[in-house]
Coordinates of C-alpha atoms and ligand atoms in Angstrom, one line a residue:
X1 CA 24.5 33.6 -6.1
X2 CA 25.6 30.1 -5.3
X3 CA 24.1 27.8 -2.6
X4 CA 26.6 27.1 0.3
X5 CA 27.3 23.5 -0.7
X6 CA 31.1 23.7 -0.2
X7 CA 32.0 23.1 3.5
X8 CA 28.4 23.5 4.4
X9 CA 25.9 21.3 6.3
X10 CA 23.5 19.6 3.9
X11 CA 20.4 17.7 5.1
X12 CA 19.2 15.2 2.6
X13 CA 15.9 13.4 2.8
X14 CA 15.5 10.2 0.8
X15 CA 19.2 9.6 1.3
X16 CA 18.9 5.8 1.5
X17 CA 18.4 5.2 -2.2
X18 CA 18.0 6.6 -5.7
X19 CA 18.7 10.3 -6.4
X20 CA 19.0 11.3 -2.7
X21 CA 21.8 8.7 -2.1
X22 CA 23.6 9.7 -5.3
X23 CA 23.5 13.4 -4.3
X24 CA 25.0 12.4 -1.0
X25 CA 27.8 10.6 -2.8
X26 CA 28.5 13.5 -5.1
X27 CA 28.7 15.9 -2.1
X28 CA 30.9 13.7 0.0
X29 CA 34.0 15.6 -1.0
X30 CA 32.5 19.0 -0.9
X31 CA 30.2 19.3 2.2
X32 CA 31.5 19.6 5.7
X33 CA 28.6 17.6 7.2
X34 CA 25.9 15.5 5.6
X35 CA 22.7 14.9 7.6
X36 CA 21.2 11.8 6.1
X37 CA 17.5 11.2 6.6
X38 CA 15.3 8.2 5.5
X39 CA 12.8 5.9 6.9
X40 CA 15.1 3.0 7.6
X41 CA 18.5 3.1 9.5
X42 CA 20.3 0.2 7.9
X43 CA 20.7 1.6 4.4
X44 CA 21.9 4.9 5.9
X45 CA 24.5 3.0 7.9
X46 CA 25.7 1.3 4.7
X47 CA 25.9 4.7 3.0
X48 CA 27.8 6.2 6.0
X49 CA 30.4 3.5 5.7
X50 CA 30.8 4.0 2.0
X51 CA 31.1 7.8 2.3
X52 CA 33.6 7.6 5.2
X53 CA 35.7 5.2 3.2
X54 CA 36.0 7.8 0.4
X55 CA 36.3 10.8 2.8
X56 CA 37.2 10.0 6.4
X57 CA 36.9 13.7 7.4
X58 CA 33.3 14.1 6.3
X59 CA 30.9 14.7 9.2
X60 CA 27.9 12.4 8.9
X61 CA 24.8 12.3 11.0
X62 CA 22.1 9.7 10.5
X63 CA 18.5 10.6 11.3
X64 CA 16.0 7.8 10.6
X65 CA 12.6 9.4 10.6
X66 CA 9.2 8.7 9.1
X67 CA 8.7 12.1 7.5
X68 CA 5.1 11.2 6.8
X69 CA 4.6 12.0 10.5
X70 CA 5.0 15.7 11.2
X71 CA 5.8 15.0 14.9
X72 CA 8.8 12.9 13.8
X73 CA 10.0 15.7 11.5
X74 CA 9.8 18.1 14.5
X75 CA 11.7 15.7 16.7
X76 CA 14.4 15.4 14.0
X77 CA 14.8 19.1 13.8
X78 CA 15.0 19.4 17.6
X79 CA 17.7 16.7 17.5
X80 CA 19.7 18.9 15.2
X81 CA 19.3 21.9 17.4
X82 CA 20.4 19.9 20.4
X83 CA 23.7 19.2 18.6
X84 CA 23.9 22.9 17.5
X85 CA 23.8 21.8 13.8
X86 CA 22.8 24.6 11.4
X87 CA 21.5 23.4 8.1
X88 CA 22.9 25.4 5.2
X89 CA 21.2 23.4 2.4
X90 CA 18.1 21.2 2.3
X91 CA 18.0 18.5 -0.4
X92 CA 14.4 17.1 -0.4
X93 CA 14.5 13.9 -2.3
X94 CA 12.2 11.6 -0.4
X95 CA 9.1 10.6 -2.2
X96 CA 6.2 8.2 -2.1
X97 CA 4.5 7.1 -5.3
X98 CA 1.8 4.6 -6.2
X99 CA 0.0 4.0 -9.4
X100 CA -3.6 2.9 -9.8
X101 CA -7.0 4.3 -10.4
X102 CA -7.7 6.9 -7.7
X103 CA -11.0 5.4 -6.8
X104 CA -9.3 2.0 -6.1
X105 CA -6.4 3.4 -4.1
X106 CA -6.4 3.0 -0.3
X107 CA -6.8 6.3 1.4
X108 CA -3.7 5.5 3.5
X109 CA -1.6 5.4 0.3
X110 CA -3.0 8.7 -0.9
X111 CA -2.4 10.3 2.5
X112 CA 1.1 9.0 2.5
X113 CA 1.8 10.5 -0.9
X114 CA 0.4 13.8 0.4
X115 CA 2.4 13.8 3.6
X116 CA 5.7 12.6 2.1
X117 CA 5.6 14.6 -1.1
X118 CA 3.9 17.8 0.1
X119 CA 3.5 18.2 3.8
X120 CA 7.0 17.1 4.8
X121 CA 9.0 19.2 2.4
X122 CA 6.8 22.2 3.2
X123 CA 7.3 21.7 6.9
X124 CA 11.1 21.2 6.6
X125 CA 11.3 24.4 4.5
X126 CA 9.1 26.3 6.9
X127 CA 11.4 25.4 9.8
X128 CA 14.8 25.8 8.0
X129 CA 14.1 28.8 5.7
X130 CA 13.8 31.5 8.5
X131 CA 17.3 30.9 9.8
X132 CA 18.7 30.8 6.2
X133 CA 17.1 34.1 5.5
X134 CA 18.5 35.5 8.7
X135 CA 22.0 34.4 7.7
X136 CA 21.6 35.8 4.2
X137 CA 22.5 32.5 2.6
X138 CA 21.1 29.0 2.1
X139 CA 19.7 26.6 -0.4
X140 CA 16.6 24.5 -1.0
X141 CA 17.0 21.8 -3.7
X142 CA 13.8 19.9 -4.2
X143 CA 13.5 16.8 -6.3
X144 CA 10.0 16.6 -7.8
X145 CA 9.0 14.9 -11.1
X146 CA 8.3 15.8 -14.7
X147 CA 4.9 14.2 -14.0
X148 CA 3.9 17.5 -12.4
X149 CA 3.3 18.9 -15.9
X150 CA 1.3 16.0 -17.1
X151 CA -2.3 14.8 -17.0
X152 CA -1.8 11.2 -16.1
X153 CA -4.7 8.7 -15.6
X154 CA -3.4 6.0 -13.3
X155 CA -1.3 8.5 -11.3
X156 CA -3.9 11.2 -10.4
X157 CA -3.0 11.5 -6.7
X158 CA 0.8 11.4 -7.4
X159 CA 0.6 14.0 -10.1
X160 CA -1.5 16.2 -7.8
X161 CA 1.2 16.1 -5.1
X162 CA 3.9 17.0 -7.6
X163 CA 1.8 19.8 -9.1
X164 CA 1.2 21.2 -5.7
X165 CA 5.0 21.4 -4.9
X166 CA 5.7 22.9 -8.3
X167 CA 3.4 25.9 -7.7
X168 CA 4.7 26.2 -4.1
X169 CA 8.4 26.2 -5.1
X170 CA 8.0 28.6 -8.0
X171 CA 6.1 31.1 -5.8
X172 CA 8.5 30.6 -2.8
X173 CA 11.4 31.3 -5.1
X174 CA 9.9 34.7 -5.9
X175 CA 9.3 35.4 -2.3
X176 CA 12.9 34.9 -1.4
X177 CA 14.5 36.4 -4.5
X178 CA 17.5 38.5 -3.6
X179 CA 17.8 37.1 -0.1
X180 CA 20.8 34.8 -0.7
X181 CA 18.7 31.7 -0.5
X182 CA 18.6 29.6 -3.7
X183 CA 15.4 27.6 -4.5
X184 CA 15.8 25.0 -7.3
X185 CA 13.3 22.4 -8.3
X186 CA 14.4 19.4 -10.2
X187 CA 11.8 17.6 -12.3
X188 CA 13.3 14.3 -13.7
X189 CA 11.7 12.0 -16.1
X190 CA 12.5 8.3 -15.7
X191 CA 15.6 7.7 -13.7
X192 CA 17.5 4.4 -13.9
X193 CA 19.1 3.5 -10.6
X194 CA 21.4 0.5 -10.0
X195 CA 18.6 -1.8 -8.9
X196 CA 16.6 -1.1 -12.1
X197 CA 19.7 -1.6 -14.2
X198 CA 20.4 -4.9 -12.5
X199 CA 16.8 -5.9 -13.3
X200 CA 17.7 -5.3 -16.9
X201 CA 15.5 -2.2 -17.2
X202 CA 18.3 -0.4 -19.2
X203 CA 17.5 -2.8 -22.1
X204 CA 14.1 -1.3 -22.4
X205 CA 15.2 2.3 -21.5
X206 CA 15.0 4.9 -24.2
X207 CA 18.2 6.8 -24.4
X208 CA 16.1 9.8 -25.3
X209 CA 14.3 10.1 -22.0
X210 CA 15.9 7.9 -19.4
X211 CA 18.9 9.2 -17.4
X212 CA 21.1 7.4 -15.0
X213 CA 20.8 8.2 -11.3
X214 CA 24.3 9.7 -11.5
X215 CA 23.5 12.0 -14.3
X216 CA 20.2 13.0 -12.7
X217 CA 22.1 14.0 -9.4
X218 CA 24.8 15.8 -11.4
X219 CA 22.3 17.8 -13.4
X220 CA 20.4 18.6 -10.2
X221 CA 23.6 19.9 -8.4
X222 CA 24.8 21.8 -11.5
X223 CA 21.5 23.5 -12.0
X224 CA 21.3 24.3 -8.3
X225 CA 24.8 25.9 -8.3
X226 CA 23.7 28.0 -11.3
X227 CA 20.7 29.0 -9.2
X228 CA 18.3 27.7 -11.9
X229 CA 14.6 27.7 -10.9
X230 CA 13.8 24.4 -12.7
X231 CA 16.0 21.6 -13.9
X232 CA 14.9 18.9 -16.3
X233 CA 17.7 16.3 -16.3
X234 CA 18.5 14.8 -19.8
X235 CA 18.1 16.7 -23.1
X236 CA 15.3 14.5 -24.5
X237 CA 13.2 15.0 -21.3
X238 CA 14.1 18.7 -21.2
X239 CA 13.0 19.1 -24.8
X240 CA 9.6 17.4 -24.1
X241 CA 9.0 19.3 -20.9
X242 CA 9.8 22.6 -22.4
X243 CA 7.4 21.9 -25.3
X244 CA 4.5 20.5 -23.2
X245 CA 3.3 23.6 -21.5
X246 CA 3.2 25.4 -24.8
X247 CA 0.6 22.9 -26.1
X248 CA -3.1 23.7 -25.8
X249 CA -4.6 22.0 -22.8
X250 CA -6.9 20.0 -25.0
X251 CA -3.8 18.4 -26.7
X252 CA -2.3 17.7 -23.3
X253 CA -5.6 15.9 -22.3
X254 CA -5.5 13.9 -25.5
X255 CA -1.9 13.0 -24.8
X256 CA -2.8 11.9 -21.2
X257 CA -5.7 9.8 -22.6
X258 CA -3.3 8.1 -25.0
X259 CA -0.8 7.5 -22.3
X260 CA -3.4 6.0 -20.0
X261 CA -4.9 3.8 -22.7
X262 CA -5.5 0.2 -21.6
X263 CA -5.8 1.2 -18.0
X264 CA -9.0 -0.8 -17.6
X265 CA -7.5 -3.9 -19.3
X266 CA -7.0 -6.8 -16.8
X267 CA -3.2 -7.0 -17.3
X268 CA -2.8 -3.2 -17.4
X269 CA -0.9 -1.6 -20.3
X270 CA 2.6 -0.4 -20.3
X271 CA 2.7 3.4 -20.2
X272 CA 5.3 5.0 -22.4
X273 CA 8.6 5.6 -20.8
X274 CA 8.5 9.4 -20.9
X275 CA 6.4 9.5 -17.7
X276 CA 9.0 9.2 -15.1
X277 CA 7.6 7.6 -12.0
X278 CA 4.5 6.5 -13.8
X279 CA 5.3 2.8 -14.1
X280 CA 2.8 0.4 -15.6
X281 CA -0.5 1.3 -14.0
X282 CA -2.3 -1.4 -12.0
X283 CA 0.7 -3.8 -12.4
X284 CA 1.2 -3.9 -8.6
X285 CA -0.3 -1.9 -5.9
X286 CA 1.4 -2.7 -2.7
X287 CA -0.8 -1.6 0.1
X288 CA 0.8 1.2 2.0
X289 CA -2.1 1.6 4.3
Ligands
NAP301 N1 13.1 7.2 -10.0 C1 12.5 7.8 -11.0 O1 12.3 7.3 -12.1 C2 12.0 9.2 -10.8 C3 11.3 9.8 -11.9 C4 10.9 11.1 -11.7 C5 11.0 11.8 -10.5 N2 11.7 11.1 -9.5 C6 11.8 11.8 -8.2 O2 13.1 11.8 -7.7 C7 13.1 11.7 -6.3 C8 13.9 10.5 -5.8 O3 13.3 9.4 -6.4 P1 14.0 8.0 -6.3 O4 13.3 7.1 -7.3 O5 15.4 8.2 -6.5 O6 13.6 7.6 -4.9 P2 13.6 6.2 -4.2 O7 14.7 5.3 -4.6 O8 12.2 5.6 -4.4 O9 13.8 6.6 -2.7 C9 12.8 7.2 -2.0 C10 13.4 7.7 -0.7 O10 12.4 8.4 0.0 C11 12.5 7.8 1.3 N3 11.2 7.9 2.0 C12 10.0 7.5 1.4 N4 9.0 7.6 2.3 C13 9.6 8.1 3.5 C14 9.1 8.4 4.8 N5 7.8 8.2 5.1 N6 10.0 8.8 5.7 C15 11.3 9.0 5.4 N7 11.8 8.7 4.2 C16 11.0 8.2 3.2 C17 13.0 6.4 1.2 O11 13.5 6.0 2.4 P3 13.2 4.5 2.9 O12 13.7 3.6 1.8 O13 14.0 4.3 4.1 O14 11.7 4.4 3.1 C18 14.0 6.6 0.1 O15 15.2 7.1 0.7 C19 11.7 11.7 -5.9 O16 11.2 13.0 -5.6 C20 11.0 11.2 -7.1 O17 9.6 11.6 -7.2 C21 12.1 9.8 -9.6

């Protein structure tokens, strides 16, 4: 069973940057229509120009939307219905993450992580899955994070949102087994996008755990097409993530303690690179409230 990527309509959240944008690029010569969703319109317009330059026949619809607001998600889906657009595949790649001790985080930031990482994908899936099941084909490709399998001081709320989606997607996949709808979860480790590479982050990157955004997107799409339940991009990351759940919980706690060491130090300590979105704790906590 393969998800209907070729000549289908693919809705991508988080399309303005990172993995979501790269998936849009890699589908530009395969999909019939891409529906690109993100908070801001300008980066979507730039992407539209780029994609049209490489494939002038590609249908592109831009839907700027704050998916942390369920009302806006509803309006966005109504807009699609108004244009008689049927979504064949949902790629959920939008995310919100913030590091810091939970007790010090603003509630607005925590709430944003919950709504962007959990409520919005569930709501989109809730609205799009029924019609996919009725057609007997469809696909849900959800980009999560390897952090879902970790105990990670300094990222407690973020890890919580990722763990929640992990359980949801694994269970949902079983609910729709045999229906023609493919459910694939991608749990990357650290991903190097162009901006990070420009900042020179690649110099510090471990070739064992870091993957480029292109490789991450390719691994996601390949795993999705093979109808894999869970994809860990990059062999080093895959190896660690396959081993981790086999370790006793006490060992995983000790690992988390080691990773979070120095959290209370004034400068904050660098966390090892294997933690994906878990960038140095307490280094900067932009207020999202
Ligand atoms: N990058 C990594 O190292 C890494 C590691 C592990 C897992 N991941 C996972 O991979 C996925 C993609 O990550 P990324 O780093 O590539 O993403 P990113 O570059 O940080 O982009 C996040 C995307 O989400 C959108 N978004 C955030 N809040 C939104 C909102 N309220 N409404 C609408 N759109 C919103 C952003 O749009 P705007 O810019 O318009 O707000 C942007 O397009 C995420 O699920 C992430 O957790 C990434």
